PDB file of C-alpha atoms and ligand atoms in Angstrom:
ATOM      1  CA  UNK A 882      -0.678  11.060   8.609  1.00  0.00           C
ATOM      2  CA  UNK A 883      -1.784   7.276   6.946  1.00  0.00           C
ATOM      3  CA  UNK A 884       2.246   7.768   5.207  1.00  0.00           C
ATOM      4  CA  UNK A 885       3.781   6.882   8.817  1.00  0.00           C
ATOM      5  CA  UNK A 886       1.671   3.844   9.063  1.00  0.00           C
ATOM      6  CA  UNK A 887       2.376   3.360   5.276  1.00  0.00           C
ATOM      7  CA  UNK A 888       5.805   3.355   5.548  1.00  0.00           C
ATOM      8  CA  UNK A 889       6.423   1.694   8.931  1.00  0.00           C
ATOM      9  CA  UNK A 890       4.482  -1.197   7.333  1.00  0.00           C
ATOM     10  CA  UNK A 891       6.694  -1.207   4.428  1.00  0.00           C
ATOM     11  CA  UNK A 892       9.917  -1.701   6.446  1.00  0.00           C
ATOM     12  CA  UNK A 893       8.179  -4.434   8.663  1.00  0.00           C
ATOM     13  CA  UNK A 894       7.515  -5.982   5.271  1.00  0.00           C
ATOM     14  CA  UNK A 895      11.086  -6.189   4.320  1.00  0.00           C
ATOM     15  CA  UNK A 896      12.093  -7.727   8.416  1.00  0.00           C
ATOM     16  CA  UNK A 897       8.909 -10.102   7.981  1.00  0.00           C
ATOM     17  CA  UNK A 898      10.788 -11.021   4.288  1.00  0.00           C
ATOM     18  CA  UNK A 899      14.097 -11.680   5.439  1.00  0.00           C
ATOM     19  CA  UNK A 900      12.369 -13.857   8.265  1.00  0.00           C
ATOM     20  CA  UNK A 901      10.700 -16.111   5.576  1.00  0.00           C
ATOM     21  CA  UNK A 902      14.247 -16.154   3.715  1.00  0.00           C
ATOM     22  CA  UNK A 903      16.181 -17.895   6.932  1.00  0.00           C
ATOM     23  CA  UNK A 904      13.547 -19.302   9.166  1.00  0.00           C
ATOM     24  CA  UNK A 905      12.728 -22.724  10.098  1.00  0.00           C
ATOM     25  CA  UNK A 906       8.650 -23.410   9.978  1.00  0.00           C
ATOM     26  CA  UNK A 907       8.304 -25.909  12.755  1.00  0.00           C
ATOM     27  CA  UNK A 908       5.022 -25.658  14.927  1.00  0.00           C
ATOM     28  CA  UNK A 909       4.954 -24.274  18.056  1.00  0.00           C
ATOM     29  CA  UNK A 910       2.778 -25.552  21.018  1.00  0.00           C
ATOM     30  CA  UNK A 911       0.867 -22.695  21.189  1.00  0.00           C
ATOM     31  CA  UNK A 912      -2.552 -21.492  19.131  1.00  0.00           C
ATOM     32  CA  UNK A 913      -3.905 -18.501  18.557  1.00  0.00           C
ATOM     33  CA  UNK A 914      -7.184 -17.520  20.039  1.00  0.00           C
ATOM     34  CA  UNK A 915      -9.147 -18.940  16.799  1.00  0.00           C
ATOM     35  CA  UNK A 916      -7.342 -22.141  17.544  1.00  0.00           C
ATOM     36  CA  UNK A 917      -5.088 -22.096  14.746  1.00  0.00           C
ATOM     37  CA  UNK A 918      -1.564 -23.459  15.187  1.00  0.00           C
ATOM     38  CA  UNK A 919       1.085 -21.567  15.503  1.00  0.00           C
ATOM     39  CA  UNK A 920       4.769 -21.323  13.353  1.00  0.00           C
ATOM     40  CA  UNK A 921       7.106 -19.194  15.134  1.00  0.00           C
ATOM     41  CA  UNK A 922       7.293 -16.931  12.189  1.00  0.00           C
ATOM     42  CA  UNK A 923       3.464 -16.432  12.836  1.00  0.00           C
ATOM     43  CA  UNK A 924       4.530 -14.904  16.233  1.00  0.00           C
ATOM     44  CA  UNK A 925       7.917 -13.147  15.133  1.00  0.00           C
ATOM     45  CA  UNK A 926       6.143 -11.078  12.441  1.00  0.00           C
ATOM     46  CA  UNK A 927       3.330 -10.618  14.946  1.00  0.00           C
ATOM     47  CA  UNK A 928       5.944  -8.632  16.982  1.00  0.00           C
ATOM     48  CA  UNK A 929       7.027  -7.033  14.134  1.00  0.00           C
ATOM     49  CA  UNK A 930       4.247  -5.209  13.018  1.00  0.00           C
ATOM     50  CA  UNK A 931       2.949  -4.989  16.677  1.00  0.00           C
ATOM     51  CA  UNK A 932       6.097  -3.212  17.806  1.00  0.00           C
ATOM     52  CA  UNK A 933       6.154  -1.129  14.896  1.00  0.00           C
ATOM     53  CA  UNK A 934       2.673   0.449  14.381  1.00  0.00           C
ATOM     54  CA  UNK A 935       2.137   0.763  18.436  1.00  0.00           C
ATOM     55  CA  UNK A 936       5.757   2.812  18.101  1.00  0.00           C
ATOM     56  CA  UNK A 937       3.635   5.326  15.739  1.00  0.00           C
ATOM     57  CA  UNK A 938       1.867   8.741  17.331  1.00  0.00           C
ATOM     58  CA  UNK A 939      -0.673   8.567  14.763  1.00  0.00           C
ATOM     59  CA  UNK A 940      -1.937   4.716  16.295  1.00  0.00           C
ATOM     60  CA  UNK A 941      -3.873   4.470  19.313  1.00  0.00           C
ATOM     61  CA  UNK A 942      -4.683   0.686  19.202  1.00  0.00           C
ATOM     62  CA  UNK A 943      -4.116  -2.143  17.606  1.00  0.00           C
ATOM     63  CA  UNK A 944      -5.866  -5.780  16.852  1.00  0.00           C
ATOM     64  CA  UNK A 945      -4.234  -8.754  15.511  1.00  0.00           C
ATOM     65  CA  UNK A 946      -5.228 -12.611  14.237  1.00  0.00           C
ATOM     66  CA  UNK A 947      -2.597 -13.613  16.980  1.00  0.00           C
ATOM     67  CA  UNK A 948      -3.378 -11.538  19.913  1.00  0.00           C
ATOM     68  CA  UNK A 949      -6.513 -12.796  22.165  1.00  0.00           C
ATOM     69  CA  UNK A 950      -7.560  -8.685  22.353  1.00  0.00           C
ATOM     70  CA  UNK A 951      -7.219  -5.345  20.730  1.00  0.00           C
ATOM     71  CA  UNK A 952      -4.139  -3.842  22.400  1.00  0.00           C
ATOM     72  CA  UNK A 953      -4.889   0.199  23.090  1.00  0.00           C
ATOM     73  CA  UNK A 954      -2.067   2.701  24.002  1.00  0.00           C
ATOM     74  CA  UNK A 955      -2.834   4.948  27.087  1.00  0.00           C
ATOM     75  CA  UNK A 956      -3.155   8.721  26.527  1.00  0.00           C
ATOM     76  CA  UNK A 957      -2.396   8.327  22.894  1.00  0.00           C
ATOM     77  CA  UNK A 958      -3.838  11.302  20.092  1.00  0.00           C
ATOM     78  CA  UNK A 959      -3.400   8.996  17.976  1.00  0.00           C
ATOM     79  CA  UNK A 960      -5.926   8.964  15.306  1.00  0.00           C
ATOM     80  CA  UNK A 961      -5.880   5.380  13.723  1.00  0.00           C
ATOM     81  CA  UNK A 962      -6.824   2.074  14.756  1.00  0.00           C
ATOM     82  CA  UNK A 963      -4.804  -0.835  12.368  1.00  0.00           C
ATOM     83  CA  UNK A 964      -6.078  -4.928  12.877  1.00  0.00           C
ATOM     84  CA  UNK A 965      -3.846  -7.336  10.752  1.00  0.00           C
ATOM     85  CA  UNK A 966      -3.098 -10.917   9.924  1.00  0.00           C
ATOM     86  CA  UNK A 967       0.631 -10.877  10.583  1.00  0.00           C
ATOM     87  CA  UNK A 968       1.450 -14.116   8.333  1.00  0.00           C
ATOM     88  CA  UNK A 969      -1.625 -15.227   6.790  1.00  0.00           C
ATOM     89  CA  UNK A 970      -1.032 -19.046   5.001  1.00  0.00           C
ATOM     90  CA  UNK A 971       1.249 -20.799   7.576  1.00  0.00           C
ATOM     91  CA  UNK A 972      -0.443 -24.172   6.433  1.00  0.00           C
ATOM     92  CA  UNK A 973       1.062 -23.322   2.969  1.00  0.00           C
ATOM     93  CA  UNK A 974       4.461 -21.789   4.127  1.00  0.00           C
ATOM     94  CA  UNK A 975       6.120 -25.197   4.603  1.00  0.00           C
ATOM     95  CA  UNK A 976       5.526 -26.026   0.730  1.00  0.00           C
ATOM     96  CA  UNK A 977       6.934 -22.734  -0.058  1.00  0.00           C
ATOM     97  CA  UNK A 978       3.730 -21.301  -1.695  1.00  0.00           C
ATOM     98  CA  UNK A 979       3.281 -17.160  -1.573  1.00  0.00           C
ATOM     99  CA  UNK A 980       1.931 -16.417   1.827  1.00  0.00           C
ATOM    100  CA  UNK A 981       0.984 -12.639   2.976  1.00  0.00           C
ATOM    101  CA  UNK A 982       0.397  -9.907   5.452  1.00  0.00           C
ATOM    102  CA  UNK A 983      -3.141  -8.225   5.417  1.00  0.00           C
ATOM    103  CA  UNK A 984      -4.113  -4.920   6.958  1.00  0.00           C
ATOM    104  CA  UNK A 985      -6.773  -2.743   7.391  1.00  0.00           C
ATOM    105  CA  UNK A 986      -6.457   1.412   8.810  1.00  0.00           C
ATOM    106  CA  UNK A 987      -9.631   2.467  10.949  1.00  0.00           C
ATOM    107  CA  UNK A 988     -10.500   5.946  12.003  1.00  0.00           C
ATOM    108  CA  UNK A 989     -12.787   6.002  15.637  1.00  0.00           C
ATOM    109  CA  UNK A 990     -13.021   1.988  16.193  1.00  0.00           C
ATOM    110  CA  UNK A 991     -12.841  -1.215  14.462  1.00  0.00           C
ATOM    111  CA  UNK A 992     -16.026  -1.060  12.474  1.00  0.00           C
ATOM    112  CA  UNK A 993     -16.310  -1.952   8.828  1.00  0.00           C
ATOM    113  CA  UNK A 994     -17.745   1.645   8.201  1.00  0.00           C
ATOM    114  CA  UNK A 995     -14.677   3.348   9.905  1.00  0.00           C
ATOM    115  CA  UNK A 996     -12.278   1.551   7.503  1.00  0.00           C
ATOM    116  CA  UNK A 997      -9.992   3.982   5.879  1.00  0.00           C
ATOM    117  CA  UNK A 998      -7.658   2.351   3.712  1.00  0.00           C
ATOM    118  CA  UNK A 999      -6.176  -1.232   3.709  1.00  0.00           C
ATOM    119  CA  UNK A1000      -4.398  -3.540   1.805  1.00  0.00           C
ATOM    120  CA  UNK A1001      -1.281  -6.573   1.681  1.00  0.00           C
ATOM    121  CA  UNK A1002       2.025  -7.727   1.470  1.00  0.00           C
ATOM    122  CA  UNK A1003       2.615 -10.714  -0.438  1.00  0.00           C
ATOM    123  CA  UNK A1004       5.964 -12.649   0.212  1.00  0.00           C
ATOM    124  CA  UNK A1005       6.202 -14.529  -3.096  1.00  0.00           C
ATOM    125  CA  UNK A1006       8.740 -14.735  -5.809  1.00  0.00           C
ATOM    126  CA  UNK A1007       9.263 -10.822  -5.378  1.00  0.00           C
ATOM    127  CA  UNK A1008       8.171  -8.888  -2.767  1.00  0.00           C
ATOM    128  CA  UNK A1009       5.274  -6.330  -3.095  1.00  0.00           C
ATOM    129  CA  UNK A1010       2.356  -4.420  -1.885  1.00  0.00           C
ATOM    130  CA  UNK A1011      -0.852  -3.014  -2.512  1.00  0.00           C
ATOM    131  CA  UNK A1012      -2.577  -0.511  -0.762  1.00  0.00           C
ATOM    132  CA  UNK A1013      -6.100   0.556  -1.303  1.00  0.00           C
ATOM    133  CA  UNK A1014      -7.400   4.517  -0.221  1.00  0.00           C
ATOM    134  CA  UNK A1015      -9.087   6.361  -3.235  1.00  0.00           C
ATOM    135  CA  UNK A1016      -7.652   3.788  -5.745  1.00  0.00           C
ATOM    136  CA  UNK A1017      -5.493   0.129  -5.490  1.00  0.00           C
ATOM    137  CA  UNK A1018      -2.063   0.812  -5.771  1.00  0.00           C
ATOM    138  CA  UNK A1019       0.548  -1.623  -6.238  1.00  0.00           C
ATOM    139  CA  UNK A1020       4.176  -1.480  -4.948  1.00  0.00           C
ATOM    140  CA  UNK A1021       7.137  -3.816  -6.145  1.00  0.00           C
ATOM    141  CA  UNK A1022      10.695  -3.504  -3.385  1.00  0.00           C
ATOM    142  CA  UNK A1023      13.537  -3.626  -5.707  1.00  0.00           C
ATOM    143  CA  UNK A1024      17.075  -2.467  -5.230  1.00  0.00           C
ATOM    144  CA  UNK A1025      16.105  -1.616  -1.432  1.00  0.00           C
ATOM    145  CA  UNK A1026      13.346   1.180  -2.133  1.00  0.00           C
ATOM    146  CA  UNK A1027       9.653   0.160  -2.895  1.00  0.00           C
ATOM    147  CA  UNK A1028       8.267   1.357  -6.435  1.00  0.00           C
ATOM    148  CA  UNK A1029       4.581   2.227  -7.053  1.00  0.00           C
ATOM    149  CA  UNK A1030       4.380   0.093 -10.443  1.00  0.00           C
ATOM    150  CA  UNK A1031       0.663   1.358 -11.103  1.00  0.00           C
ATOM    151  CA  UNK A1032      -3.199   0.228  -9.929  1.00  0.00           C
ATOM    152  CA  UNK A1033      -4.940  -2.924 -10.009  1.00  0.00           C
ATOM    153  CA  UNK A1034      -8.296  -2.492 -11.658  1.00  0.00           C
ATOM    154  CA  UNK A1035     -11.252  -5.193 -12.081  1.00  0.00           C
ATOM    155  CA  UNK A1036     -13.293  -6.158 -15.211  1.00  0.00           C
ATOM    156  CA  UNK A1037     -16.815  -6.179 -15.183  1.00  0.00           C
ATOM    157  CA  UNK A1038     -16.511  -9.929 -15.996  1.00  0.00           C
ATOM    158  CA  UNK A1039     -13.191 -12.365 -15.656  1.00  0.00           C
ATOM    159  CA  UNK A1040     -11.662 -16.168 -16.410  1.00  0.00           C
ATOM    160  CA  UNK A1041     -10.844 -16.868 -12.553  1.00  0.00           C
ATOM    161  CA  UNK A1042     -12.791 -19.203 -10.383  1.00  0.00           C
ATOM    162  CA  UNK A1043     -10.989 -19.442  -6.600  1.00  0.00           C
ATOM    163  CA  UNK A1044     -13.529 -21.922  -4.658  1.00  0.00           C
ATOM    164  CA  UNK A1045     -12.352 -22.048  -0.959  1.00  0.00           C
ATOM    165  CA  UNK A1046     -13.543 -24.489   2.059  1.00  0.00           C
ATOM    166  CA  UNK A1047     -14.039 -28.499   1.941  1.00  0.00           C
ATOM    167  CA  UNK A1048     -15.946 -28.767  -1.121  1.00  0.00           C
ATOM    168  CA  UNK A1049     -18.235 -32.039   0.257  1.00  0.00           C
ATOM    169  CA  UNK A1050     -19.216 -29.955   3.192  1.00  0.00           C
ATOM    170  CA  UNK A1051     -20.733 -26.558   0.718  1.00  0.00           C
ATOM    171  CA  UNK A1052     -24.655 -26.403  -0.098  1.00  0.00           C
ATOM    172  CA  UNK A1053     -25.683 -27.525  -2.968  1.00  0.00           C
ATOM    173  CA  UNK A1054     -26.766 -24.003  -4.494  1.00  0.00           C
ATOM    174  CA  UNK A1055     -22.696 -22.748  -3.659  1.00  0.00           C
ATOM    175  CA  UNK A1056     -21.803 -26.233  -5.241  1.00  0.00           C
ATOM    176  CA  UNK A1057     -24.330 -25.655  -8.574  1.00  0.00           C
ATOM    177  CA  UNK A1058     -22.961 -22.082  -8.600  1.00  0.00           C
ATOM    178  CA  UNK A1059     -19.153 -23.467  -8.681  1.00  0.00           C
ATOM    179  CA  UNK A1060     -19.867 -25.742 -11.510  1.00  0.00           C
ATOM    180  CA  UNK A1061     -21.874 -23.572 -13.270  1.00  0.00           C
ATOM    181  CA  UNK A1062     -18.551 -20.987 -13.658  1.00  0.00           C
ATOM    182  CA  UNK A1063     -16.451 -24.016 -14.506  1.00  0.00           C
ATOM    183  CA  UNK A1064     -18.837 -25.350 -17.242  1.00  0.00           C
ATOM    184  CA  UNK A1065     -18.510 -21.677 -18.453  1.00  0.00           C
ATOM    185  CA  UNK A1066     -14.985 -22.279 -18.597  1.00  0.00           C
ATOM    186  CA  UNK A1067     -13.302 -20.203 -15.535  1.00  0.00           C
ATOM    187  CA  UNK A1068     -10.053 -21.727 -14.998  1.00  0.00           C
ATOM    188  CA  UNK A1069      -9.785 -23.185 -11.492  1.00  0.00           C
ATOM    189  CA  UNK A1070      -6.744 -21.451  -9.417  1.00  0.00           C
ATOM    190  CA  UNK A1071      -6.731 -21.501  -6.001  1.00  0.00           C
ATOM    191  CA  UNK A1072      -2.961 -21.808  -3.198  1.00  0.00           C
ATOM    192  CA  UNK A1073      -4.878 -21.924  -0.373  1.00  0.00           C
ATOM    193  CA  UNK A1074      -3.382 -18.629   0.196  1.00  0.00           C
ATOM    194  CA  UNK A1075      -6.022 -15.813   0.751  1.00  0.00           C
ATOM    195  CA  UNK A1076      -3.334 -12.741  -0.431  1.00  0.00           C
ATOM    196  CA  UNK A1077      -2.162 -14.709  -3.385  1.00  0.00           C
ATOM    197  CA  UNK A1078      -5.407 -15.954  -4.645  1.00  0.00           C
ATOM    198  CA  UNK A1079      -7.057 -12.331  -4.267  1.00  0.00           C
ATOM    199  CA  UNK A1080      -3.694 -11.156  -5.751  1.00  0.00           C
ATOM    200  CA  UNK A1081      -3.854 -13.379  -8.717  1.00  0.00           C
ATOM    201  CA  UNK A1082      -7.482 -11.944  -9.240  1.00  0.00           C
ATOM    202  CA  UNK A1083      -6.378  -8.129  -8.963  1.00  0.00           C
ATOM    203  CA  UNK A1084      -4.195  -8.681 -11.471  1.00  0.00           C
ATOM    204  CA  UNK A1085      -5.965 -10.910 -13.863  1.00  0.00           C
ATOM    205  CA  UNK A1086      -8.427  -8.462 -14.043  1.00  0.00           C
ATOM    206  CA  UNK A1087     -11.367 -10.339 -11.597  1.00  0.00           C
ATOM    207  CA  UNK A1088     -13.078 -13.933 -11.216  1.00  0.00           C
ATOM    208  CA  UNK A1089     -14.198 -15.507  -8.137  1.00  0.00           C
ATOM    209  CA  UNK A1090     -12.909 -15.818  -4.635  1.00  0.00           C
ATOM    210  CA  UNK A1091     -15.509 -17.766  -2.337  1.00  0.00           C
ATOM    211  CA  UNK A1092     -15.310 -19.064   1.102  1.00  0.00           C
ATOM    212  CA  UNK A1093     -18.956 -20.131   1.915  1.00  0.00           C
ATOM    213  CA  UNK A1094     -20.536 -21.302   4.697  1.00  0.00           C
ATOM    214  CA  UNK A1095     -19.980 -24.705   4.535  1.00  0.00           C
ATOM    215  CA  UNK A1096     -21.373 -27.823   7.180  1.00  0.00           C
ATOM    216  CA  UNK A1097     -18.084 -27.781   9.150  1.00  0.00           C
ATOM    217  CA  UNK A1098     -17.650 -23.848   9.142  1.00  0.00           C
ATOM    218  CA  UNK A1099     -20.953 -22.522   8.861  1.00  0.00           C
ATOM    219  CA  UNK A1100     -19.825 -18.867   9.901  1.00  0.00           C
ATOM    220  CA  UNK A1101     -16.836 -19.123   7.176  1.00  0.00           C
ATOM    221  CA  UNK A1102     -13.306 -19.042   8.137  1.00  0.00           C
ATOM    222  CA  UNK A1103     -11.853 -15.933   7.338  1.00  0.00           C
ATOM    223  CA  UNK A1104     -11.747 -13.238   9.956  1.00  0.00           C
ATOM    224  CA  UNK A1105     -13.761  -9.915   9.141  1.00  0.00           C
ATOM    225  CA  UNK A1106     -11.703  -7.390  11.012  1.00  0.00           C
ATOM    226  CA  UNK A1107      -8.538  -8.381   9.676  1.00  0.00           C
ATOM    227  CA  UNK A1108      -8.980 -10.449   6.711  1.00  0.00           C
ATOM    228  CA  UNK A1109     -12.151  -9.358   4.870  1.00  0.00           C
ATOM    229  CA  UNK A1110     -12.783  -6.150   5.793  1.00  0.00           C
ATOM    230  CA  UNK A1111      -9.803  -4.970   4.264  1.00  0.00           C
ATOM    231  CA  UNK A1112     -10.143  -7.510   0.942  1.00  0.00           C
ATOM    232  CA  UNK A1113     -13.667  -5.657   0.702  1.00  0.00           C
ATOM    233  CA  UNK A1114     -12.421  -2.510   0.857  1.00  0.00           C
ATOM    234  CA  UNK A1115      -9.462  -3.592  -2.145  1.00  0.00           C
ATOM    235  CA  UNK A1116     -11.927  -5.250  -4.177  1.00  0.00           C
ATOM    236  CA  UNK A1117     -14.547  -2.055  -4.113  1.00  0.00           C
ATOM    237  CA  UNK A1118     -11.696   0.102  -4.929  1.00  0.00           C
ATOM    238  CA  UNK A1119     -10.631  -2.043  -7.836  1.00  0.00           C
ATOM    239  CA  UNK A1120     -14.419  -1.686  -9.279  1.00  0.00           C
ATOM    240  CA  UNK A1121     -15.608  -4.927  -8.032  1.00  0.00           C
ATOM    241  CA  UNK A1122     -17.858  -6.058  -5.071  1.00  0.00           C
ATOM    242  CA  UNK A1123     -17.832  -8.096  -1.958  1.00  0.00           C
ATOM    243  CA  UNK A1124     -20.654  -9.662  -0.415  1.00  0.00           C
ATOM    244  CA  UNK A1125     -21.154 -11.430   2.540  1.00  0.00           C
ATOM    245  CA  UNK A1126     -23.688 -12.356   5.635  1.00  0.00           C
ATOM    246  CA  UNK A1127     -23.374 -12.283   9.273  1.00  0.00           C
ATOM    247  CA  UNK A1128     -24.525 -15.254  11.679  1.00  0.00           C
ATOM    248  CA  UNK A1129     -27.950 -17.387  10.688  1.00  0.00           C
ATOM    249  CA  UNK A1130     -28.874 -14.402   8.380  1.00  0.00           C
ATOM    250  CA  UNK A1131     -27.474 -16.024   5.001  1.00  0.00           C
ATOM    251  CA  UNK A1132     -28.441 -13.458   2.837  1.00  0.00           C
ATOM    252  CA  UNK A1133     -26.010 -11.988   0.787  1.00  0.00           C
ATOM    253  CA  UNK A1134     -25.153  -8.114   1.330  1.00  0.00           C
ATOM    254  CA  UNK A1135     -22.367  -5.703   0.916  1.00  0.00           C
ATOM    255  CA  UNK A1136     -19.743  -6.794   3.108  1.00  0.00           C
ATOM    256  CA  UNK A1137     -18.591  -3.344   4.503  1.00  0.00           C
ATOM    257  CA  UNK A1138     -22.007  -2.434   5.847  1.00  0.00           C
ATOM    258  CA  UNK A1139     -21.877  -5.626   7.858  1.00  0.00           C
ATOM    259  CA  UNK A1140     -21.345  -5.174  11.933  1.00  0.00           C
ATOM    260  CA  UNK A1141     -19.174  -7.303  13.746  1.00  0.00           C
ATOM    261  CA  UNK A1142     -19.934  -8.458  17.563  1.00  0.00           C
ATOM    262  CA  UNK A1143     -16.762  -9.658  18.408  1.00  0.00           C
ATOM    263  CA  UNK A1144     -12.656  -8.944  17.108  1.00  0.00           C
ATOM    264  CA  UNK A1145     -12.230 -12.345  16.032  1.00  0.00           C
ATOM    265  CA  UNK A1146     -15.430 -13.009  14.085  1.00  0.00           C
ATOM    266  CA  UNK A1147     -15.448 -14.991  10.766  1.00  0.00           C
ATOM    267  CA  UNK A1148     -17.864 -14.808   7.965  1.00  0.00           C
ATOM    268  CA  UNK A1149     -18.673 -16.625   4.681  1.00  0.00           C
ATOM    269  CA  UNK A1150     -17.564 -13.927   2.059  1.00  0.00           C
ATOM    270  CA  UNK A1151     -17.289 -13.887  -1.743  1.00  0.00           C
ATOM    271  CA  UNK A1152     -15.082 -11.337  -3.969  1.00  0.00           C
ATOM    272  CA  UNK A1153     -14.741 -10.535  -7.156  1.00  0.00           C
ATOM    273  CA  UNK A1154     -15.849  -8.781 -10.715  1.00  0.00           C
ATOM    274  CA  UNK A1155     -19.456  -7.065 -10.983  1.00  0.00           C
ATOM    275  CA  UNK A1156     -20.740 -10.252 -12.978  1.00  0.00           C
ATOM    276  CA  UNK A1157     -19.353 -13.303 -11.038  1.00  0.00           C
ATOM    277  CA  UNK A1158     -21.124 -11.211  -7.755  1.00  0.00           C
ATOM    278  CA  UNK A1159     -24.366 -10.884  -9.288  1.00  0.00           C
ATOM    279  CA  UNK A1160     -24.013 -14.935 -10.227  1.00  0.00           C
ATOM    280  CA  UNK A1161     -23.748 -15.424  -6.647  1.00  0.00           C
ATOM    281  CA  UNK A1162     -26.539 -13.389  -5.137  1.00  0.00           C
ATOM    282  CA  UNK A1163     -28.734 -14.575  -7.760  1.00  0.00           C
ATOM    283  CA  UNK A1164     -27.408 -18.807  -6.457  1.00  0.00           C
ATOM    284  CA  UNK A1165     -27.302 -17.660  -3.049  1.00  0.00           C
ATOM    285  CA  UNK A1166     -30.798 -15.991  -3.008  1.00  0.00           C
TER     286      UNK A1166
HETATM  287  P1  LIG B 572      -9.093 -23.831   3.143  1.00  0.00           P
HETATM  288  C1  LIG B 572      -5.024 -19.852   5.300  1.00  0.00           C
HETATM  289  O1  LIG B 572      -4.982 -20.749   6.394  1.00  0.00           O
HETATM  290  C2  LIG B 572      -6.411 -19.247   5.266  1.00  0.00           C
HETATM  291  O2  LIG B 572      -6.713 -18.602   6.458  1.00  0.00           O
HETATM  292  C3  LIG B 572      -6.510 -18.276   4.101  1.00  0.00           C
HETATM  293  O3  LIG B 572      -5.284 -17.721   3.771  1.00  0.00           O
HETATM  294  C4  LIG B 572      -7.051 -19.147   2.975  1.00  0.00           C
HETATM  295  O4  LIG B 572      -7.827 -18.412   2.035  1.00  0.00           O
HETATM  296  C5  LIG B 572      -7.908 -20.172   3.729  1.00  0.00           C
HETATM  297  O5  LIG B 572      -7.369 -20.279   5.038  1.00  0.00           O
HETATM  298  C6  LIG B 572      -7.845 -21.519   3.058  1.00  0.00           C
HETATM  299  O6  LIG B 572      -8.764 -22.364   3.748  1.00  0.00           O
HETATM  300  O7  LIG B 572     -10.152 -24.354   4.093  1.00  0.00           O
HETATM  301  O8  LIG B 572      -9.607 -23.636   1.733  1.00  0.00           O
HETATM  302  O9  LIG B 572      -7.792 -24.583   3.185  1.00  0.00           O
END
């Protein structure tokens, strides 16, 4: 039953590639809910993948970065519930960086504990895909047919440090934790782009990804139903961990037993190899 979702989001991938190819990335005057401005690729491959998965019998709903609320079909036996980011990185898009789709597949409702399998599309040099269920598997589309090219596995430890959000507006133990991986010499990579950076990290065999609470975003800026729900879910598969916390309660815990109150909800979250996580419960504490 996931295959139909599987594969419709595999062709929407290719339409949502062919849009990046030809279109034009000018602003529109619209924002999404979270305020973010809006490229009109933002709302084609919204349609896209809206159109697509709400065609499917096995979906009954829907939830999206760029729709206000979850979208539910009437009458459906449909027995999955799919949230996305349709085009996450338009601020990067423009300087033709790798930008991505992110999705996660929930049984019953939209809760972090009902999340079945996620995973990406990144819209970079080539085209691919990785989709997480019992293990991380990771797609290439060549010569018109996509091609399961093996799984993306963490170390314990890696070399990558990806430190997100305005760096004079982080506390001072994220800031001492940041340096402390640098002066330990983790190379600094980071686009900007959440699917390549956590890309770059699946396949270099783990780091650090961090987007803290920081003075100006003190609940984060990444969006748990559709961003790092499904990330957590990729990066547990892949023998790493993701940690996380939920409104004033900083402390750090496992990101998928965290409960959301509201679709759109963002929260500081940090991914990555066994090691580089225990580094930042122990700064964090
Ligand atoms: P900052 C892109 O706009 C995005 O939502 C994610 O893809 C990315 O990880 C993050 O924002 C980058 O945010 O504040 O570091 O520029």
């Amino acid at each position: 039953m996931l295959y139909s979702i599987i594969d419709a989001l595999q062709k929407s991938a290719v339409c949502v590639d062919g849009l990046l190819k030809k279109c034009d990335f000018d602003y529109l005057e619209s924002t999404n809910i979270t305020g973010d401005n809006q490229l009109g690729v933002d709302v084609e491959a919204n349609n896209i993948f809206k159109e697509v998965l709400l065609g499917l019998d096995s979906v009954k709903g829907i939830c999206s970065e760029e729709e206000d609320e979850a979208i539910y079909k009437k009458d459906s036996n449909g027995m999955y519930l799919v949230a996305f980011d349709p085009l996450d990185g338009s601020s990067i898009v423009s300087s033709n960086l790798s930008v991505g789709s992110i999705f996660g597949i929930y049984n019953e409702d939209f809760s972090a504990k009902n999340l079945i399998a996620s995973g990406y599309i990144i819209y970079g040099p080539r085209l691919e895909m990785v989709i997480a269920q019992d293990s991380v598997n990771h797609y290439i589309y060549n010569n018109e047919e996509w091609r399961n090219i093996g799984s993306l596995i963490l170390n314990d430890k890696g070399k990558i440090n990806s430190p997100g959000g305005t760096q004079k507006n982080w506390s001072t133990k994220h800031k001492i934790l940041i340096e402390s991986l640098f002066l330990e010499g983790y190379r600094l990579r980071y686009s900007g782009g959440m699917v390549p950076d956590l890309h770059n990290l699946l396949c270099k065999g783990g780091g650090l990804f961090s987007y803290p609470s920081t003075s100006d975003a003190p609940n984060g800026k990444l969006r748990a139903l559709f961003e790092v729900f499904p990330f957590a879910f990729i990066f547990e598969k892949a023998g790493g961990e993701a940690v996380g916390s939920i409104g004033d309660n900083l402390s750090l815990c496992r990101i998928l037993d965290l409960e959301i109150d509201s679709i759109h909800q963002s929260l500081p979250c940090f991914f990555g190899s066994k090691y580089e996580i225990d580094r930042v419960k122990l700064a964090h504490k």
